[in-house]
mmCIF file of C-alpha atoms and ligand atoms in Angstrom:
data_model
loop_
_atom_site.group_PDB
_atom_site.id
_atom_site.type_symbol
_atom_site.label_atom_id
_atom_site.label_comp_id
_atom_site.label_asym_id
_atom_site.label_seq_id
_atom_site.Cartn_x
_atom_site.Cartn_y
_atom_site.Cartn_z
ATOM 1 C CA UNK A 1 22.615 9.609 3.227
ATOM 2 C CA UNK A 2 19.353 8.313 4.689
ATOM 3 C CA UNK A 3 19.934 4.904 6.260
ATOM 4 C CA UNK A 4 18.415 2.654 8.884
ATOM 5 C CA UNK A 5 20.454 3.315 11.996
ATOM 6 C CA UNK A 6 19.644 1.226 15.065
ATOM 7 C CA UNK A 7 22.964 1.661 16.838
ATOM 8 C CA UNK A 8 22.535 1.764 20.616
ATOM 9 C CA UNK A 9 19.118 0.098 20.433
ATOM 10 C CA UNK A 10 18.192 -3.254 21.963
ATOM 11 C CA UNK A 11 15.718 -5.615 20.326
ATOM 12 C CA UNK A 12 13.910 -8.646 21.621
ATOM 13 C CA UNK A 13 12.730 -11.040 18.912
ATOM 14 C CA UNK A 14 10.287 -13.609 20.284
ATOM 15 C CA UNK A 15 9.981 -16.752 18.165
ATOM 16 C CA UNK A 16 13.442 -17.718 16.938
ATOM 17 C CA UNK A 17 14.564 -21.348 17.112
ATOM 18 C CA UNK A 18 16.407 -21.851 13.830
ATOM 19 C CA UNK A 19 17.589 -19.869 10.810
ATOM 20 C CA UNK A 20 14.640 -20.668 8.555
ATOM 21 C CA UNK A 21 11.887 -18.312 9.678
ATOM 22 C CA UNK A 22 10.934 -14.684 9.623
ATOM 23 C CA UNK A 23 12.104 -14.079 13.203
ATOM 24 C CA UNK A 24 15.685 -15.007 12.361
ATOM 25 C CA UNK A 25 15.668 -12.830 9.234
ATOM 26 C CA UNK A 26 14.320 -9.881 11.221
ATOM 27 C CA UNK A 27 16.900 -10.420 13.981
ATOM 28 C CA UNK A 28 19.642 -10.394 11.357
ATOM 29 C CA UNK A 29 18.368 -7.255 9.629
ATOM 30 C CA UNK A 30 18.123 -5.461 12.984
ATOM 31 C CA UNK A 31 21.694 -6.463 13.819
ATOM 32 C CA UNK A 32 22.851 -5.317 10.378
ATOM 33 C CA UNK A 33 21.323 -1.938 11.188
ATOM 34 C CA UNK A 34 23.364 -1.847 14.413
ATOM 35 C CA UNK A 35 20.898 -3.098 17.047
ATOM 36 C CA UNK A 36 21.778 -5.517 19.826
ATOM 37 C CA UNK A 37 19.460 -8.519 19.603
ATOM 38 C CA UNK A 38 18.047 -10.821 22.281
ATOM 39 C CA UNK A 39 15.720 -13.657 21.353
ATOM 40 C CA UNK A 40 12.924 -15.579 23.044
ATOM 41 C CA UNK A 41 12.822 -19.281 22.205
ATOM 42 C CA UNK A 42 10.075 -21.825 22.861
ATOM 43 C CA UNK A 43 11.426 -24.275 25.513
ATOM 44 C CA UNK A 44 10.730 -27.426 23.440
ATOM 45 C CA UNK A 45 12.952 -25.973 20.688
ATOM 46 C CA UNK A 46 15.581 -24.390 22.948
ATOM 47 C CA UNK A 47 18.139 -27.200 23.124
ATOM 48 C CA UNK A 48 17.986 -27.857 19.408
ATOM 49 C CA UNK A 49 18.552 -24.162 18.749
ATOM 50 C CA UNK A 50 21.477 -23.951 21.184
ATOM 51 C CA UNK A 51 23.006 -27.013 19.505
ATOM 52 C CA UNK A 52 22.621 -25.491 16.053
ATOM 53 C CA UNK A 53 24.437 -22.394 17.288
ATOM 54 C CA UNK A 54 27.179 -24.218 19.204
ATOM 55 C CA UNK A 55 27.962 -26.667 16.430
ATOM 56 C CA UNK A 56 28.180 -23.944 13.814
ATOM 57 C CA UNK A 57 25.333 -25.466 11.796
ATOM 58 C CA UNK A 58 23.772 -22.110 10.995
ATOM 59 C CA UNK A 59 26.966 -20.083 10.681
ATOM 60 C CA UNK A 60 26.352 -19.461 6.980
ATOM 61 C CA UNK A 61 22.999 -17.851 7.782
ATOM 62 C CA UNK A 62 24.532 -15.934 10.683
ATOM 63 C CA UNK A 63 27.235 -14.397 8.486
ATOM 64 C CA UNK A 64 26.890 -10.618 8.457
ATOM 65 C CA UNK A 65 27.934 -8.389 5.553
ATOM 66 C CA UNK A 66 31.130 -7.471 7.447
ATOM 67 C CA UNK A 67 32.062 -11.163 7.819
ATOM 68 C CA UNK A 68 31.257 -11.428 11.537
ATOM 69 C CA UNK A 69 28.598 -13.802 12.895
ATOM 70 C CA UNK A 70 25.200 -12.593 14.092
ATOM 71 C CA UNK A 71 25.319 -12.701 17.898
ATOM 72 C CA UNK A 72 22.421 -12.955 20.313
ATOM 73 C CA UNK A 73 23.005 -10.971 23.467
ATOM 74 C CA UNK A 74 20.698 -13.305 25.410
ATOM 75 C CA UNK A 75 18.540 -16.281 24.528
ATOM 76 C CA UNK A 76 15.555 -16.409 26.855
ATOM 77 C CA UNK A 77 13.201 -19.378 27.219
ATOM 78 C CA UNK A 78 9.686 -18.207 26.374
ATOM 79 C CA UNK A 79 6.389 -20.012 26.155
ATOM 80 C CA UNK A 80 4.018 -17.257 25.100
ATOM 81 C CA UNK A 81 0.994 -19.348 26.084
ATOM 82 C CA UNK A 82 1.618 -18.370 29.700
ATOM 83 C CA UNK A 83 1.479 -14.882 31.167
ATOM 84 C CA UNK A 84 2.883 -16.009 34.522
ATOM 85 C CA UNK A 85 4.610 -19.211 35.598
ATOM 86 C CA UNK A 86 1.673 -20.105 37.831
ATOM 87 C CA UNK A 87 -0.538 -20.281 34.701
ATOM 88 C CA UNK A 88 1.445 -23.232 33.327
ATOM 89 C CA UNK A 89 -0.012 -26.600 34.290
ATOM 90 C CA UNK A 90 2.076 -28.932 36.411
ATOM 91 C CA UNK A 91 2.645 -31.307 33.493
ATOM 92 C CA UNK A 92 4.334 -28.471 31.575
ATOM 93 C CA UNK A 93 6.362 -27.147 34.502
ATOM 94 C CA UNK A 94 7.582 -30.662 35.267
ATOM 95 C CA UNK A 95 8.265 -31.548 31.614
ATOM 96 C CA UNK A 96 11.930 -32.289 30.887
ATOM 97 C CA UNK A 97 12.159 -29.491 28.332
ATOM 98 C CA UNK A 98 10.774 -26.921 30.773
ATOM 99 C CA UNK A 99 11.779 -27.821 34.284
ATOM 100 C CA UNK A 100 15.354 -26.489 34.242
ATOM 101 C CA UNK A 101 14.947 -23.306 32.195
ATOM 102 C CA UNK A 102 13.495 -21.081 34.927
ATOM 103 C CA UNK A 103 10.485 -18.814 34.472
ATOM 104 C CA UNK A 104 9.532 -19.211 30.802
ATOM 105 C CA UNK A 105 6.353 -17.117 30.993
ATOM 106 C CA UNK A 106 5.897 -13.641 29.508
ATOM 107 C CA UNK A 107 6.142 -12.135 33.009
ATOM 108 C CA UNK A 108 9.311 -14.171 33.573
ATOM 109 C CA UNK A 109 10.792 -12.760 30.377
ATOM 110 C CA UNK A 110 10.000 -9.208 31.492
ATOM 111 C CA UNK A 111 11.558 -9.851 34.883
ATOM 112 C CA UNK A 112 14.749 -11.309 33.392
ATOM 113 C CA UNK A 113 15.130 -8.429 30.975
ATOM 114 C CA UNK A 114 14.844 -6.019 33.899
ATOM 115 C CA UNK A 115 17.369 -7.980 35.957
ATOM 116 C CA UNK A 116 19.839 -8.231 33.090
ATOM 117 C CA UNK A 117 19.636 -4.722 31.692
ATOM 118 C CA UNK A 118 17.777 -2.409 34.107
ATOM 119 C CA UNK A 119 14.394 -0.738 34.163
ATOM 120 C CA UNK A 120 14.123 0.368 30.529
ATOM 121 C CA UNK A 121 16.122 -2.033 28.395
ATOM 122 C CA UNK A 122 14.049 -2.245 25.202
ATOM 123 C CA UNK A 123 13.627 -0.251 21.996
ATOM 124 C CA UNK A 124 12.227 -2.986 19.768
ATOM 125 C CA UNK A 125 9.994 -6.003 20.351
ATOM 126 C CA UNK A 126 9.182 -8.457 17.575
ATOM 127 C CA UNK A 127 6.449 -11.072 17.913
ATOM 128 C CA UNK A 128 7.262 -13.778 15.387
ATOM 129 C CA UNK A 129 5.492 -16.786 16.797
ATOM 130 C CA UNK A 130 2.380 -18.773 16.144
ATOM 131 C CA UNK A 131 1.004 -22.194 16.847
ATOM 132 C CA UNK A 132 -2.257 -23.856 15.953
ATOM 133 C CA UNK A 133 -2.408 -27.472 17.084
ATOM 134 C CA UNK A 134 -5.236 -28.210 14.647
ATOM 135 C CA UNK A 135 -3.940 -26.091 11.747
ATOM 136 C CA UNK A 136 -4.434 -28.946 9.289
ATOM 137 C CA UNK A 137 -8.138 -29.216 10.109
ATOM 138 C CA UNK A 138 -10.736 -27.085 8.330
ATOM 139 C CA UNK A 139 -12.354 -24.523 10.609
ATOM 140 C CA UNK A 140 -15.568 -26.551 10.506
ATOM 141 C CA UNK A 141 -13.760 -29.534 12.047
ATOM 142 C CA UNK A 142 -11.741 -27.543 14.587
ATOM 143 C CA UNK A 143 -12.429 -28.226 18.255
ATOM 144 C CA UNK A 144 -13.085 -25.389 20.670
ATOM 145 C CA UNK A 145 -9.859 -26.256 22.505
ATOM 146 C CA UNK A 146 -7.826 -26.192 19.275
ATOM 147 C CA UNK A 147 -9.339 -22.884 18.206
ATOM 148 C CA UNK A 148 -8.715 -21.249 21.572
ATOM 149 C CA UNK A 149 -5.147 -22.590 21.680
ATOM 150 C CA UNK A 150 -4.435 -21.039 18.277
ATOM 151 C CA UNK A 151 -5.837 -17.670 19.339
ATOM 152 C CA UNK A 152 -4.076 -17.836 22.719
ATOM 153 C CA UNK A 153 -0.573 -18.543 21.408
ATOM 154 C CA UNK A 154 -0.797 -16.680 18.121
ATOM 155 C CA UNK A 155 -2.800 -13.566 19.041
ATOM 156 C CA UNK A 156 -3.292 -13.023 22.780
ATOM 157 C CA UNK A 157 0.471 -13.502 23.171
ATOM 158 C CA UNK A 158 0.952 -10.133 21.452
ATOM 159 C CA UNK A 159 -1.399 -8.455 23.919
ATOM 160 C CA UNK A 160 0.537 -10.076 26.755
ATOM 161 C CA UNK A 161 3.918 -9.000 25.359
ATOM 162 C CA UNK A 162 2.836 -5.399 24.838
ATOM 163 C CA UNK A 163 1.257 -5.260 28.321
ATOM 164 C CA UNK A 164 4.320 -6.664 30.084
ATOM 165 C CA UNK A 165 7.152 -5.265 27.981
ATOM 166 C CA UNK A 166 5.565 -1.860 27.295
ATOM 167 C CA UNK A 167 6.675 -0.574 30.734
ATOM 168 C CA UNK A 168 10.255 -1.674 29.962
ATOM 169 C CA UNK A 169 10.588 0.366 26.784
ATOM 170 C CA UNK A 170 12.622 3.482 26.109
ATOM 171 C CA UNK A 171 11.213 6.524 24.278
ATOM 172 C CA UNK A 172 10.500 5.857 20.593
ATOM 173 C CA UNK A 173 10.115 2.099 21.051
ATOM 174 C CA UNK A 174 8.252 -0.046 18.580
ATOM 175 C CA UNK A 175 6.462 -3.409 18.467
ATOM 176 C CA UNK A 176 5.986 -5.540 15.366
ATOM 177 C CA UNK A 177 4.236 -8.837 14.687
ATOM 178 C CA UNK A 178 3.815 -11.113 11.678
ATOM 179 C CA UNK A 179 0.455 -11.868 10.188
ATOM 180 C CA UNK A 180 -0.882 -13.660 7.119
ATOM 181 C CA UNK A 181 -3.513 -12.749 4.567
ATOM 182 C CA UNK A 182 -5.671 -15.731 5.550
ATOM 183 C CA UNK A 183 -7.051 -13.318 8.171
ATOM 184 C CA UNK A 184 -9.047 -11.486 5.504
ATOM 185 C CA UNK A 185 -9.276 -13.848 2.497
ATOM 186 C CA UNK A 186 -9.976 -17.565 2.439
ATOM 187 C CA UNK A 187 -6.828 -19.674 2.174
ATOM 188 C CA UNK A 188 -7.994 -23.291 2.100
ATOM 189 C CA UNK A 189 -5.752 -25.398 4.333
ATOM 190 C CA UNK A 190 -4.889 -22.603 6.786
ATOM 191 C CA UNK A 191 -7.198 -24.033 9.384
ATOM 192 C CA UNK A 192 -7.517 -24.831 13.066
ATOM 193 C CA UNK A 193 -8.551 -21.280 13.938
ATOM 194 C CA UNK A 194 -5.265 -19.843 12.646
ATOM 195 C CA UNK A 195 -7.115 -17.583 10.218
ATOM 196 C CA UNK A 196 -9.208 -16.361 13.169
ATOM 197 C CA UNK A 197 -6.045 -15.824 15.228
ATOM 198 C CA UNK A 198 -4.494 -13.688 12.493
ATOM 199 C CA UNK A 199 -7.692 -11.633 12.204
ATOM 200 C CA UNK A 200 -7.518 -11.022 15.958
ATOM 201 C CA UNK A 201 -3.824 -10.156 15.727
ATOM 202 C CA UNK A 202 -4.499 -7.523 13.076
ATOM 203 C CA UNK A 203 -7.425 -6.016 14.938
ATOM 204 C CA UNK A 204 -5.435 -5.994 18.167
ATOM 205 C CA UNK A 205 -2.582 -4.247 16.345
ATOM 206 C CA UNK A 206 -4.878 -1.255 15.854
ATOM 207 C CA UNK A 207 -6.261 -1.244 19.387
ATOM 208 C CA UNK A 208 -2.846 -1.800 20.967
ATOM 209 C CA UNK A 209 -1.383 0.965 18.808
ATOM 210 C CA UNK A 210 -3.907 3.318 20.399
ATOM 211 C CA UNK A 211 -3.803 2.057 23.968
ATOM 212 C CA UNK A 212 -0.051 1.430 24.242
ATOM 213 C CA UNK A 213 0.675 4.503 22.130
ATOM 214 C CA UNK A 214 -1.108 6.655 24.695
ATOM 215 C CA UNK A 215 0.226 4.732 27.690
ATOM 216 C CA UNK A 216 3.855 4.076 26.739
ATOM 217 C CA UNK A 217 4.404 6.125 23.596
ATOM 218 C CA UNK A 218 5.197 2.981 21.604
ATOM 219 C CA UNK A 219 4.227 2.071 18.031
ATOM 220 C CA UNK A 220 2.548 -1.239 17.129
ATOM 221 C CA UNK A 221 2.465 -2.577 13.568
ATOM 222 C CA UNK A 222 2.167 -5.922 11.829
ATOM 223 C CA UNK A 223 3.662 -7.210 8.593
ATOM 224 C CA UNK A 224 1.408 -9.379 6.457
ATOM 225 C CA UNK A 225 4.042 -11.597 4.895
ATOM 226 C CA UNK A 226 3.786 -13.857 1.888
ATOM 227 C CA UNK A 227 4.298 -17.604 2.284
ATOM 228 C CA UNK A 228 7.737 -18.908 3.287
ATOM 229 C CA UNK A 229 8.761 -22.522 3.865
ATOM 230 C CA UNK A 230 9.747 -22.008 7.518
ATOM 231 C CA UNK A 231 9.557 -24.804 10.062
ATOM 232 C CA UNK A 232 6.181 -23.579 11.334
ATOM 233 C CA UNK A 233 4.733 -23.161 7.842
ATOM 234 C CA UNK A 234 5.915 -26.580 6.751
ATOM 235 C CA UNK A 235 3.647 -27.994 9.465
ATOM 236 C CA UNK A 236 0.653 -26.695 7.503
ATOM 237 C CA UNK A 237 1.463 -29.280 4.845
ATOM 238 C CA UNK A 238 0.801 -27.368 1.655
ATOM 239 C CA UNK A 239 3.329 -24.564 1.952
ATOM 240 C CA UNK A 240 5.095 -25.338 -1.343
ATOM 241 C CA UNK A 241 1.770 -25.119 -3.186
ATOM 242 C CA UNK A 242 1.010 -21.832 -1.451
ATOM 243 C CA UNK A 243 4.409 -20.439 -2.458
ATOM 244 C CA UNK A 244 4.084 -21.532 -6.087
ATOM 245 C CA UNK A 245 0.503 -20.318 -6.413
ATOM 246 C CA UNK A 246 1.271 -16.951 -4.850
ATOM 247 C CA UNK A 247 4.354 -16.466 -6.980
ATOM 248 C CA UNK A 248 2.503 -17.310 -10.186
ATOM 249 C CA UNK A 249 -0.308 -14.893 -9.372
ATOM 250 C CA UNK A 250 1.499 -11.919 -7.798
ATOM 251 C CA UNK A 251 2.333 -8.590 -9.432
ATOM 252 C CA UNK A 252 6.015 -9.395 -8.848
ATOM 253 C CA UNK A 253 7.109 -12.916 -9.799
ATOM 254 C CA UNK A 254 10.487 -12.681 -8.067
ATOM 255 C CA UNK A 255 11.030 -15.061 -5.167
ATOM 256 C CA UNK A 256 9.892 -13.590 -1.839
ATOM 257 C CA UNK A 257 12.666 -14.079 0.703
ATOM 258 C CA UNK A 258 12.758 -13.892 4.477
ATOM 259 C CA UNK A 259 15.316 -11.090 4.053
ATOM 260 C CA UNK A 260 12.665 -9.004 2.235
ATOM 261 C CA UNK A 261 10.566 -9.186 5.378
ATOM 262 C CA UNK A 262 13.623 -8.620 7.592
ATOM 263 C CA UNK A 263 14.488 -5.370 5.852
ATOM 264 C CA UNK A 264 10.915 -4.078 5.819
ATOM 265 C CA UNK A 265 10.739 -4.905 9.529
ATOM 266 C CA UNK A 266 13.978 -3.004 10.197
ATOM 267 C CA UNK A 267 12.449 0.051 8.539
ATOM 268 C CA UNK A 268 9.181 -0.195 10.481
ATOM 269 C CA UNK A 269 11.085 -0.631 13.740
ATOM 270 C CA UNK A 270 13.400 2.295 13.040
ATOM 271 C CA UNK A 271 12.933 6.019 13.659
ATOM 272 C CA UNK A 272 12.340 6.375 9.902
ATOM 273 C CA UNK A 273 8.844 4.978 10.532
ATOM 274 C CA UNK A 274 8.168 7.233 13.553
ATOM 275 C CA UNK A 275 4.758 8.176 12.147
ATOM 276 C CA UNK A 276 3.625 4.637 11.280
ATOM 277 C CA UNK A 277 1.532 2.787 13.838
ATOM 278 C CA UNK A 278 -1.571 0.604 13.877
ATOM 279 C CA UNK A 279 -0.759 -0.569 10.337
ATOM 280 C CA UNK A 280 -0.869 -3.847 8.484
ATOM 281 C CA UNK A 281 2.024 -3.591 6.010
ATOM 282 C CA UNK A 282 2.075 -6.144 3.189
ATOM 283 C CA UNK A 283 5.406 -7.682 2.255
ATOM 284 C CA UNK A 284 4.138 -10.230 -0.242
ATOM 285 C CA UNK A 285 5.281 -9.162 -3.719
ATOM 286 C CA UNK A 286 1.894 -7.451 -3.984
ATOM 287 C CA UNK A 287 -0.220 -10.608 -3.952
ATOM 288 C CA UNK A 288 -2.829 -9.032 -1.637
ATOM 289 C CA UNK A 289 -3.753 -6.535 -4.335
ATOM 290 C CA UNK A 290 -4.929 -9.186 -6.799
ATOM 291 C CA UNK A 291 -8.587 -9.963 -7.343
ATOM 292 C CA UNK A 292 -8.158 -12.707 -9.909
ATOM 293 C CA UNK A 293 -5.419 -15.209 -10.692
ATOM 294 C CA UNK A 294 -3.409 -14.959 -13.903
ATOM 295 C CA UNK A 295 -2.990 -18.694 -14.315
ATOM 296 C CA UNK A 296 -5.434 -21.175 -15.712
ATOM 297 C CA UNK A 297 -7.787 -21.401 -18.661
ATOM 298 C CA UNK A 298 -9.224 -18.174 -19.986
ATOM 299 C CA UNK A 299 -7.160 -15.819 -17.847
ATOM 300 C CA UNK A 300 -5.345 -12.752 -19.071
ATOM 301 C CA UNK A 301 -1.907 -12.670 -17.563
ATOM 302 C CA UNK A 302 1.283 -14.572 -17.875
ATOM 303 C CA UNK A 303 4.259 -14.504 -15.607
ATOM 304 C CA UNK A 304 6.935 -11.999 -16.551
HETATM 305 N N1 NAD B 1 5.985 -18.808 6.939
HETATM 306 C C1 NAD B 1 4.936 -18.194 6.387
HETATM 307 O O1 NAD B 1 4.504 -18.534 5.279
HETATM 308 C C2 NAD B 1 4.291 -17.033 7.110
HETATM 309 C C3 NAD B 1 3.510 -16.124 6.382
HETATM 310 C C4 NAD B 1 2.936 -15.048 7.058
HETATM 311 C C5 NAD B 1 3.129 -14.905 8.427
HETATM 312 N N2 NAD B 1 3.901 -15.816 9.108
HETATM 313 C C6 NAD B 1 4.081 -15.628 10.551
HETATM 314 O O2 NAD B 1 5.439 -15.400 10.845
HETATM 315 C C7 NAD B 1 5.659 -15.724 12.216
HETATM 316 C C8 NAD B 1 6.899 -16.585 12.326
HETATM 317 O O3 NAD B 1 6.656 -17.839 11.742
HETATM 318 P P1 NAD B 1 7.596 -18.527 10.669
HETATM 319 O O4 NAD B 1 6.722 -19.049 9.597
HETATM 320 O O5 NAD B 1 8.705 -17.637 10.321
HETATM 321 O O6 NAD B 1 8.099 -19.841 11.410
HETATM 322 P P2 NAD B 1 9.144 -20.145 12.559
HETATM 323 O O7 NAD B 1 9.078 -21.605 12.770
HETATM 324 O O8 NAD B 1 10.481 -19.545 12.244
HETATM 325 O O9 NAD B 1 8.581 -19.326 13.814
HETATM 326 C C9 NAD B 1 7.567 -19.737 14.657
HETATM 327 C C10 NAD B 1 8.162 -19.778 16.050
HETATM 328 O O10 NAD B 1 7.127 -19.825 17.011
HETATM 329 C C11 NAD B 1 7.638 -20.565 18.091
HETATM 330 N N3 NAD B 1 6.553 -20.948 18.988
HETATM 331 C C12 NAD B 1 5.535 -21.823 18.777
HETATM 332 N N4 NAD B 1 4.750 -21.882 19.875
HETATM 333 C C13 NAD B 1 5.273 -21.024 20.788
HETATM 334 C C14 NAD B 1 4.929 -20.650 22.097
HETATM 335 N N5 NAD B 1 3.874 -21.187 22.723
HETATM 336 N N6 NAD B 1 5.705 -19.738 22.742
HETATM 337 C C15 NAD B 1 6.791 -19.214 22.149
HETATM 338 N N7 NAD B 1 7.171 -19.521 20.891
HETATM 339 C C16 NAD B 1 6.413 -20.422 20.220
HETATM 340 C C17 NAD B 1 8.342 -21.728 17.421
HETATM 341 O O11 NAD B 1 9.254 -22.371 18.273
HETATM 342 C C18 NAD B 1 9.056 -20.997 16.283
HETATM 343 O O12 NAD B 1 10.341 -20.569 16.686
HETATM 344 C C19 NAD B 1 4.382 -16.397 12.703
HETATM 345 O O13 NAD B 1 3.555 -15.457 13.358
HETATM 346 C C20 NAD B 1 3.724 -16.822 11.397
HETATM 347 O O14 NAD B 1 2.336 -17.005 11.508
HETATM 348 C C21 NAD B 1 4.493 -16.861 8.479
#
């Protein structure tokens, strides 16, 4: 029987701090397929996440089909805005949420992975993080600093991860990120340069697939996911409207779940997808294929 088999593989999922987002769902799907999973967590969210785990608050979400709890082999502090510790300003390094966690930069993560597991510890790297400090502002009102921060954390961070973790990979390794259709179509409200960041992320996926494919033999893909009420998305403010609108106007009117994205990610990160790289793969109930909504006066459709 053809199945997704990730036994003996190690994954790093960057951007997990609770059980509500795509990163957690991908981590769980990878573990269900047999992979060992490490995560990278943003220092300001690290203590809250550790508390959730220790107090059993997310045990229901961690429950695996065999009854055991999803385990994380390591939880690394990671602020993907910084390639090296020296790049972080003093006010960050001295901040109470950062000062005791060690080297939280991308280079620090690479170094810790090497120390913990040897020279080639990785088969899978997932980039499931984004931040746009001015996401609620229209692009027209976005400051240069806000725009560059969005692109730095949400897009350049993938370049940095591939550059620094590529050398740590084993043969057949694969990278995956998460993008959103606002990169290519206008989604009012997805502002602050986040739409620009996602456009960069998708373009970089193609270029990195070529460059890192030739250099390290790795694959690089991105999933364009439909809207989900994660913690990050709730910060946008109109996520429920986005979910309802997308559901009403998609080819499939079933609810899109984080697990849908988790399972598609497990496939793309598995040897079954050995020939897939440089791709934007839509996991959105087909919404991206629509050219006109089905709701509203004078339209044709009707939800099934
Ligand atoms: N939720 C959606 O509707 C949706 C749709 C399409 C794509 N995505 C993408 O999915 C990915 C995961 O987001 P999510 O919506 O599941 O929310 P999430 O809150 O689960 O994940 C975002 C994570 O990014 C982390 N983060 C923020 N700044 C960081 C930094 N500087 N360094 C390291 N980590 C940082 C946060 O702590 C959080 O854990 C993002 O790339 C997002 O843009 C989300």
